[in-house]
Amino acid sequence: MSLLASFTVIGGPSSEQLARKIASKLRSRYVGCELKIFPDGESKITLKAKITGKIIVVHSVYPPIDSNLVRALALISQARKYSSQVYAVIPYLGYARQDREFLPREVVTMSLVAKLIKAAGATRIVVVDIHSMMALKHFEIPARNVTAIGELVRYFKNLHLKNPLVVSPDMGGVERARNFANLLGTSYIALEKHRDRKSGEVEIKSSKHQEVRNRDLILVDDMISTGGSIVKAAEHLKRQRCGKIYATCTHALLIGDAEKRIRKAGVTKIVGTNTIPSKLGMVDVSSAIVRAIV
Ligand code: R5P
């Protein structure tokens, strides 16, 4: 029996397809779950088979965030009953944006989430393009952040865009844009974004960027949630007579009518990954996750 096959991969209700891919690449056993939601909103999870060996629980924590968090914790806790080695693979980790006190007296909920994941029984955690490395510092167990940039760039290489410019909608994403541009073999810029910490309203403060004129642009972010950042960035760039605008991110949450508003702002195509299953999560991150595990 190969070393890889000693894993059992549990596909939580939020990440079944991704977990199947991870199990197949690890040549390991896949165990699915059955989820029942009671009328009061409680989740009841039943594993479809027995679990043994080193266990990998794959469960993204996207909306409904709190329900998916409890489901992930429940699976980790169950896995720990049968194994001393439990890998929590949480490709999208909700609460990661609450990694520090931005305004006085704000509760840093990421710190609690990290404690809960450890207390439930995880011995390691793997996340994908976490919002900030600061969020990862809250963990007291070995924690790995996997990047999906290589996979996203591969997708864009196949689109054969002519001399595209990579754009980060904010200064916080400048390193991501640089990496993306380097792998794609092109240049990048970063816009200056301001978000009102109370209202959540986004404003682009940048002045004109001569280099965007007539060029196809790839807006790169870690996540698209309400779409506010991408919409404001696209409107700003359109005013400067750029070519087509593509938007890409690892976690395409696209809350409410975000997709519609992004398209209305002039974005031709939105490309996300399967950390969040949807028709826009077309880029597969299972290989990147497997590389972080073996
Ligand atoms: C912010 O710093 C993040 O990198 C994203 O730009 C942001 O979280 C996206 O949120 P929304 O789509 O709601 O603007």
Tab-separated table of C-alpha atoms and ligand atoms in Angstrom:
chain	number	residue	atom	x	y	z
A	1	MET	CA	0.000	0.000	0.000
A	2	SER	CA	1.435	3.428	-0.890
A	3	LEU	CA	2.079	6.095	1.710
A	4	LEU	CA	-0.493	8.355	0.069
A	5	ALA	CA	-3.272	5.823	0.462
A	6	SER	CA	-3.053	6.027	4.267
A	7	PHE	CA	-5.287	9.102	4.244
A	8	THR	CA	-9.039	9.109	4.568
A	9	VAL	CA	-10.563	12.221	3.031
A	10	ILE	CA	-13.886	13.415	4.427
A	11	GLY	CA	-15.839	15.640	2.052
A	12	GLY	CA	-17.891	18.000	4.181
A	13	PRO	CA	-21.226	19.248	2.798
A	14	SER	CA	-19.673	22.533	1.570
A	15	SER	CA	-16.759	20.970	-0.338
A	16	GLU	CA	-17.760	17.547	-1.662
A	17	GLN	CA	-16.444	17.883	-5.211
A	18	LEU	CA	-13.150	19.442	-4.161
A	19	ALA	CA	-12.672	16.746	-1.489
A	20	ARG	CA	-13.288	13.997	-4.086
A	21	LYS	CA	-10.582	15.518	-6.297
A	22	ILE	CA	-8.159	15.718	-3.358
A	23	ALA	CA	-8.860	12.074	-2.422
A	24	SER	CA	-8.351	10.935	-5.987
A	25	LYS	CA	-5.022	12.804	-6.300
A	26	LEU	CA	-3.873	11.346	-2.973
A	27	ARG	CA	-5.080	7.897	-4.109
A	28	SER	CA	-6.972	7.808	-0.818
A	29	ARG	CA	-10.367	6.744	0.406
A	30	TYR	CA	-13.168	9.307	0.104
A	31	VAL	CA	-15.908	9.390	2.723
A	32	GLY	CA	-18.940	11.558	2.102
A	33	CYS	CA	-21.521	12.906	4.538
A	34	GLU	CA	-25.228	13.252	4.731
A	35	LEU	CA	-26.498	16.617	5.954
A	36	LYS	CA	-29.897	17.102	7.484
A	37	ILE	CA	-31.047	20.553	8.557
A	38	PHE	CA	-33.712	20.584	11.243
A	39	PRO	CA	-36.563	23.119	11.126
A	40	ASP	CA	-34.828	25.226	13.780
A	41	GLY	CA	-31.676	25.459	11.645
A	42	GLU	CA	-29.548	22.885	13.476
A	43	SER	CA	-27.293	20.741	11.283
A	44	LYS	CA	-27.087	16.984	11.693
A	45	ILE	CA	-24.229	15.301	9.861
A	46	THR	CA	-23.845	11.560	9.336
A	47	LEU	CA	-20.682	10.068	7.856
A	48	LYS	CA	-21.365	7.567	5.082
A	49	ALA	CA	-18.576	5.151	6.106
A	50	LYS	CA	-16.124	4.350	8.883
A	51	ILE	CA	-12.988	6.485	9.129
A	52	THR	CA	-9.429	5.432	10.005
A	53	GLY	CA	-5.786	6.453	9.570
A	54	LYS	CA	-4.703	10.028	8.956
A	55	ILE	CA	-7.859	11.987	8.295
A	56	ILE	CA	-8.325	15.042	6.086
A	57	VAL	CA	-11.525	17.019	6.619
A	58	VAL	CA	-12.277	19.266	3.638
A	59	HIS	CA	-14.856	21.908	4.416
A	60	SER	CA	-14.917	25.524	3.204
A	61	VAL	CA	-16.488	28.030	5.555
A	62	TYR	CA	-18.537	30.207	3.193
A	63	PRO	CA	-22.144	31.416	3.616
A	64	PRO	CA	-24.026	30.399	5.654
A	65	ILE	CA	-20.742	31.084	7.473
A	66	ASP	CA	-21.750	30.197	11.030
A	67	SER	CA	-23.546	26.989	10.015
A	68	ASN	CA	-20.628	25.900	7.854
A	69	LEU	CA	-18.205	26.707	10.660
A	70	VAL	CA	-20.124	24.501	13.098
A	71	ARG	CA	-20.303	21.721	10.473
A	72	ALA	CA	-16.528	21.921	9.938
A	73	LEU	CA	-15.906	21.819	13.696
A	74	ALA	CA	-18.269	18.869	14.130
A	75	LEU	CA	-16.481	16.881	11.404
A	76	ILE	CA	-13.023	17.707	12.789
A	77	SER	CA	-14.167	16.634	16.251
A	78	GLN	CA	-15.599	13.369	14.916
A	79	ALA	CA	-12.408	12.686	12.952
A	80	ARG	CA	-10.291	13.222	16.062
A	81	LYS	CA	-12.170	10.420	17.838
A	82	TYR	CA	-10.688	7.992	15.300
A	83	SER	CA	-7.298	9.527	14.548
A	84	SER	CA	-4.435	11.351	16.214
A	85	GLN	CA	-3.702	13.174	12.932
A	86	VAL	CA	-6.482	15.370	11.626
A	87	TYR	CA	-5.820	17.815	8.793
A	88	ALA	CA	-8.431	20.562	8.580
A	89	VAL	CA	-8.497	21.705	4.960
A	90	ILE	CA	-10.609	24.845	4.993
A	91	PRO	CA	-10.106	26.311	1.513
A	92	TYR	CA	-12.163	29.438	2.194
A	93	LEU	CA	-12.011	30.436	5.831
A	94	GLY	CA	-14.759	32.858	6.792
A	95	TYR	CA	-13.852	35.314	9.567
A	96	ALA	CA	-10.289	35.671	8.233
A	97	ARG	CA	-10.994	39.347	7.517
A	98	GLN	CA	-11.610	39.883	11.241
A	99	ASP	CA	-7.972	39.246	12.051
A	100	ARG	CA	-7.270	42.419	14.072
A	101	GLU	CA	-8.958	45.305	15.884
A	102	PHE	CA	-9.509	47.888	13.137
A	103	LEU	CA	-11.693	50.156	15.258
A	104	PRO	CA	-11.554	50.383	19.060
A	105	ARG	CA	-13.417	47.633	20.951
A	106	GLU	CA	-13.967	45.433	17.882
A	107	VAL	CA	-13.877	41.729	18.731
A	108	VAL	CA	-11.171	39.848	16.817
A	109	THR	CA	-13.364	36.853	16.008
A	110	MET	CA	-10.643	35.173	13.916
A	111	SER	CA	-8.807	34.497	17.152
A	112	LEU	CA	-11.805	32.550	18.512
A	113	VAL	CA	-12.217	30.631	15.229
A	114	ALA	CA	-8.572	29.522	15.369
A	115	LYS	CA	-9.012	28.359	18.970
A	116	LEU	CA	-12.193	26.457	18.100
A	117	ILE	CA	-10.558	24.622	15.187
A	118	LYS	CA	-7.700	23.507	17.442
A	119	ALA	CA	-10.046	22.634	20.331
A	120	ALA	CA	-12.214	20.541	17.993
A	121	GLY	CA	-9.171	18.369	17.321
A	122	ALA	CA	-7.374	19.601	14.204
A	123	THR	CA	-3.652	18.926	14.363
A	124	ARG	CA	-2.896	20.900	11.177
A	125	ILE	CA	-4.750	23.441	9.088
A	126	VAL	CA	-4.487	24.170	5.367
A	127	VAL	CA	-6.215	27.209	3.860
A	128	VAL	CA	-6.160	28.729	0.378
A	129	ASP	CA	-5.229	32.381	-0.218
A	130	ILE	CA	-6.247	33.474	3.245
A	131	HIS	CA	-7.140	37.148	3.379
A	132	SER	CA	-4.031	38.012	5.409
A	133	MET	CA	-1.131	36.116	6.931
A	134	MET	CA	-2.092	37.832	10.179
A	135	ALA	CA	-5.210	35.626	10.294
A	136	LEU	CA	-3.008	32.531	10.112
A	137	LYS	CA	-0.938	33.726	13.086
A	138	HIS	CA	-3.928	33.109	15.382
A	139	PHE	CA	-3.449	29.346	14.986
A	140	GLU	CA	-1.461	27.439	17.579
A	141	ILE	CA	-1.217	24.376	15.319
A	142	PRO	CA	0.901	24.077	12.137
A	143	ALA	CA	-0.863	26.222	9.538
A	144	ARG	CA	-0.242	26.380	5.774
A	145	ASN	CA	-1.551	28.876	3.280
A	146	VAL	CA	-1.757	27.577	-0.280
A	147	THR	CA	-1.931	29.983	-3.175
A	148	ALA	CA	-4.186	29.495	-6.177
A	149	ILE	CA	-2.369	32.184	-8.193
A	150	GLY	CA	-0.469	29.600	-10.275
A	151	GLU	CA	-3.719	27.845	-11.211
A	152	LEU	CA	-5.490	31.128	-12.041
A	153	VAL	CA	-2.568	32.270	-14.197
A	154	ARG	CA	-2.654	28.960	-16.101
A	155	TYR	CA	-6.321	29.635	-16.899
A	156	PHE	CA	-5.510	33.134	-18.179
A	157	LYS	CA	-2.576	31.897	-20.268
A	158	ASN	CA	-5.076	29.778	-22.171
A	159	LEU	CA	-7.145	32.870	-22.991
A	160	HIS	CA	-4.157	34.233	-24.990
A	161	LEU	CA	-4.828	37.889	-24.127
A	162	LYS	CA	-2.564	40.366	-25.919
A	163	ASN	CA	-0.302	42.301	-23.535
A	164	PRO	CA	-2.769	42.350	-20.610
A	165	LEU	CA	-2.157	44.543	-17.556
A	166	VAL	CA	-2.719	43.032	-14.128
A	167	VAL	CA	-4.496	45.374	-11.701
A	168	SER	CA	-4.920	45.056	-7.953
A	169	PRO	CA	-7.997	46.977	-6.787
A	170	ASP	CA	-6.107	47.996	-3.643
A	171	MET	CA	-2.602	48.492	-2.300
A	172	GLY	CA	-3.026	45.514	0.055
A	173	GLY	CA	-3.100	43.225	-2.979
A	174	VAL	CA	0.022	44.579	-4.657
A	175	GLU	CA	2.132	41.480	-3.942
A	176	ARG	CA	-0.611	39.221	-5.315
A	177	ALA	CA	-0.780	41.334	-8.497
A	178	ARG	CA	3.020	41.275	-8.826
A	179	ASN	CA	3.128	37.470	-8.503
A	180	PHE	CA	0.269	37.071	-10.962
A	181	ALA	CA	1.925	39.422	-13.473
A	182	ASN	CA	5.341	37.765	-13.102
A	183	LEU	CA	3.886	34.315	-13.769
A	184	LEU	CA	1.862	35.627	-16.703
A	185	GLY	CA	4.889	37.498	-18.035
A	186	THR	CA	3.380	40.959	-17.986
A	187	SER	CA	3.200	44.157	-15.897
A	188	TYR	CA	0.921	45.268	-13.077
A	189	ILE	CA	-0.403	48.297	-11.223
A	190	ALA	CA	-2.297	48.722	-7.938
A	191	LEU	CA	-5.139	51.163	-7.342
A	192	GLU	CA	-5.626	53.133	-4.185
A	193	LYS	CA	-8.859	52.043	-2.541
A	194	HIS	CA	-10.472	53.457	0.546
A	195	ARG	CA	-13.105	51.546	2.484
A	196	ASP	CA	-15.149	53.298	5.146
A	197	ARG	CA	-14.737	50.964	8.123
A	198	LYS	CA	-18.226	51.780	9.426
A	199	SER	CA	-20.401	51.817	6.295
A	200	GLY	CA	-18.258	49.420	4.218
A	201	GLU	CA	-18.483	51.890	1.267
A	202	VAL	CA	-15.597	51.666	-1.194
A	203	GLU	CA	-13.990	54.550	-3.070
A	204	ILE	CA	-11.091	54.506	-5.563
A	205	LYS	CA	-8.712	57.356	-4.791
A	206	SER	CA	-6.232	56.768	-7.628
A	207	SER	CA	-5.716	59.361	-10.325
A	208	LYS	CA	-5.250	58.456	-14.003
A	209	HIS	CA	-3.121	55.508	-15.056
A	210	GLN	CA	-1.875	56.134	-18.608
A	211	GLU	CA	-0.831	52.489	-19.002
A	212	VAL	CA	-4.393	51.115	-18.944
A	213	ARG	CA	-5.457	52.824	-22.182
A	214	ASN	CA	-6.569	50.319	-24.843
A	215	ARG	CA	-5.146	47.408	-22.842
A	216	ASP	CA	-7.086	44.400	-21.611
A	217	LEU	CA	-7.012	44.355	-17.832
A	218	ILE	CA	-7.101	41.514	-15.296
A	219	LEU	CA	-8.367	42.656	-11.909
A	220	VAL	CA	-6.928	40.272	-9.315
A	221	ASP	CA	-8.184	39.952	-5.727
A	222	ASP	CA	-8.220	37.313	-3.018
A	223	MET	CA	-12.007	37.355	-2.848
A	224	ILE	CA	-15.064	39.001	-4.331
A	225	SER	CA	-17.789	39.345	-1.746
A	226	THR	CA	-20.336	42.102	-2.380
A	227	GLY	CA	-18.464	43.039	-5.550
A	228	GLY	CA	-18.089	46.635	-4.304
A	229	SER	CA	-14.297	46.708	-4.770
A	230	ILE	CA	-14.385	45.254	-8.301
A	231	VAL	CA	-17.326	47.447	-9.389
A	232	LYS	CA	-15.603	50.657	-8.247
A	233	ALA	CA	-12.284	49.590	-9.774
A	234	ALA	CA	-13.924	48.640	-13.110
A	235	GLU	CA	-15.852	51.918	-13.310
A	236	HIS	CA	-12.645	53.857	-12.610
A	237	LEU	CA	-10.693	51.941	-15.267
A	238	LYS	CA	-13.458	52.154	-17.899
A	239	ARG	CA	-13.365	55.963	-17.613
A	240	GLN	CA	-9.729	55.732	-18.745
A	241	ARG	CA	-10.653	53.897	-21.940
A	242	CYS	CA	-9.095	50.547	-21.189
A	243	GLY	CA	-9.793	47.453	-23.295
A	244	LYS	CA	-11.735	44.487	-21.891
A	245	ILE	CA	-11.805	43.941	-18.142
A	246	TYR	CA	-11.516	40.472	-16.602
A	247	ALA	CA	-11.947	39.908	-12.868
A	248	THR	CA	-10.371	37.003	-11.088
A	249	CYS	CA	-10.128	35.901	-7.488
A	250	THR	CA	-9.621	32.766	-5.443
A	251	HIS	CA	-12.889	32.991	-3.523
A	252	ALA	CA	-15.866	34.083	-5.635
A	253	LEU	CA	-18.459	34.547	-2.897
A	254	LEU	CA	-20.563	36.883	-5.050
A	255	ILE	CA	-23.116	37.755	-2.428
A	256	GLY	CA	-26.612	38.778	-3.628
A	257	ASP	CA	-26.546	40.469	-7.028
A	258	ALA	CA	-22.751	40.975	-7.033
A	259	GLU	CA	-22.276	39.125	-10.331
A	260	LYS	CA	-24.919	41.237	-12.081
A	261	ARG	CA	-23.441	44.497	-10.762
A	262	ILE	CA	-19.911	43.483	-11.766
A	263	ARG	CA	-21.053	42.680	-15.304
A	264	LYS	CA	-22.966	45.972	-15.467
A	265	ALA	CA	-19.765	47.779	-14.475
A	266	GLY	CA	-18.191	46.443	-17.676
A	267	VAL	CA	-16.433	43.248	-16.599
A	268	THR	CA	-16.381	40.723	-19.460
A	269	LYS	CA	-15.586	37.592	-17.456
A	270	ILE	CA	-15.335	36.589	-13.790
A	271	VAL	CA	-13.004	33.697	-12.963
A	272	GLY	CA	-12.924	32.059	-9.524
A	273	THR	CA	-11.788	28.748	-8.062
A	274	ASN	CA	-13.573	25.747	-6.578
A	275	THR	CA	-12.856	26.820	-2.971
A	276	ILE	CA	-16.462	27.963	-3.349
A	277	PRO	CA	-18.489	25.730	-5.657
A	278	SER	CA	-20.361	27.656	-8.350
A	279	LYS	CA	-20.408	28.025	-12.113
A	280	LEU	CA	-17.756	30.749	-11.735
A	281	GLY	CA	-15.467	28.549	-9.623
A	282	MET	CA	-14.004	26.977	-12.753
A	283	VAL	CA	-10.359	26.817	-11.675
A	284	ASP	CA	-9.452	23.712	-9.669
A	285	VAL	CA	-7.193	24.147	-6.616
A	286	SER	CA	-7.015	20.468	-5.571
A	287	SER	CA	-3.448	19.977	-6.874
A	288	ALA	CA	-2.189	23.002	-4.924
A	289	ILE	CA	-3.844	21.662	-1.750
A	290	VAL	CA	-2.405	18.176	-2.268
A	291	ARG	CA	1.093	19.662	-2.685
A	292	ALA	CA	0.705	21.268	0.764
A	293	ILE	CA	-0.329	17.977	2.367
A	294	VAL	CA	2.236	15.471	1.061
B	1	R5P	C1	-10.189	43.499	0.782
B	1	R5P	O1	-9.165	43.910	1.301
B	1	R5P	C2	-10.237	42.214	0.021
B	1	R5P	O2	-9.010	41.905	-0.551
B	1	R5P	C3	-11.299	42.272	-1.034
B	1	R5P	O3	-10.982	43.307	-1.938
B	1	R5P	C4	-12.653	42.534	-0.452
B	1	R5P	O4	-12.840	41.773	0.692
B	1	R5P	C5	-13.735	42.263	-1.454
B	1	R5P	O5	-14.966	42.551	-0.870
B	1	R5P	P1	-16.119	43.216	-1.734
B	1	R5P	O6	-16.333	42.353	-2.928
B	1	R5P	O7	-17.293	43.207	-0.783
B	1	R5P	O8	-15.680	44.597	-2.075
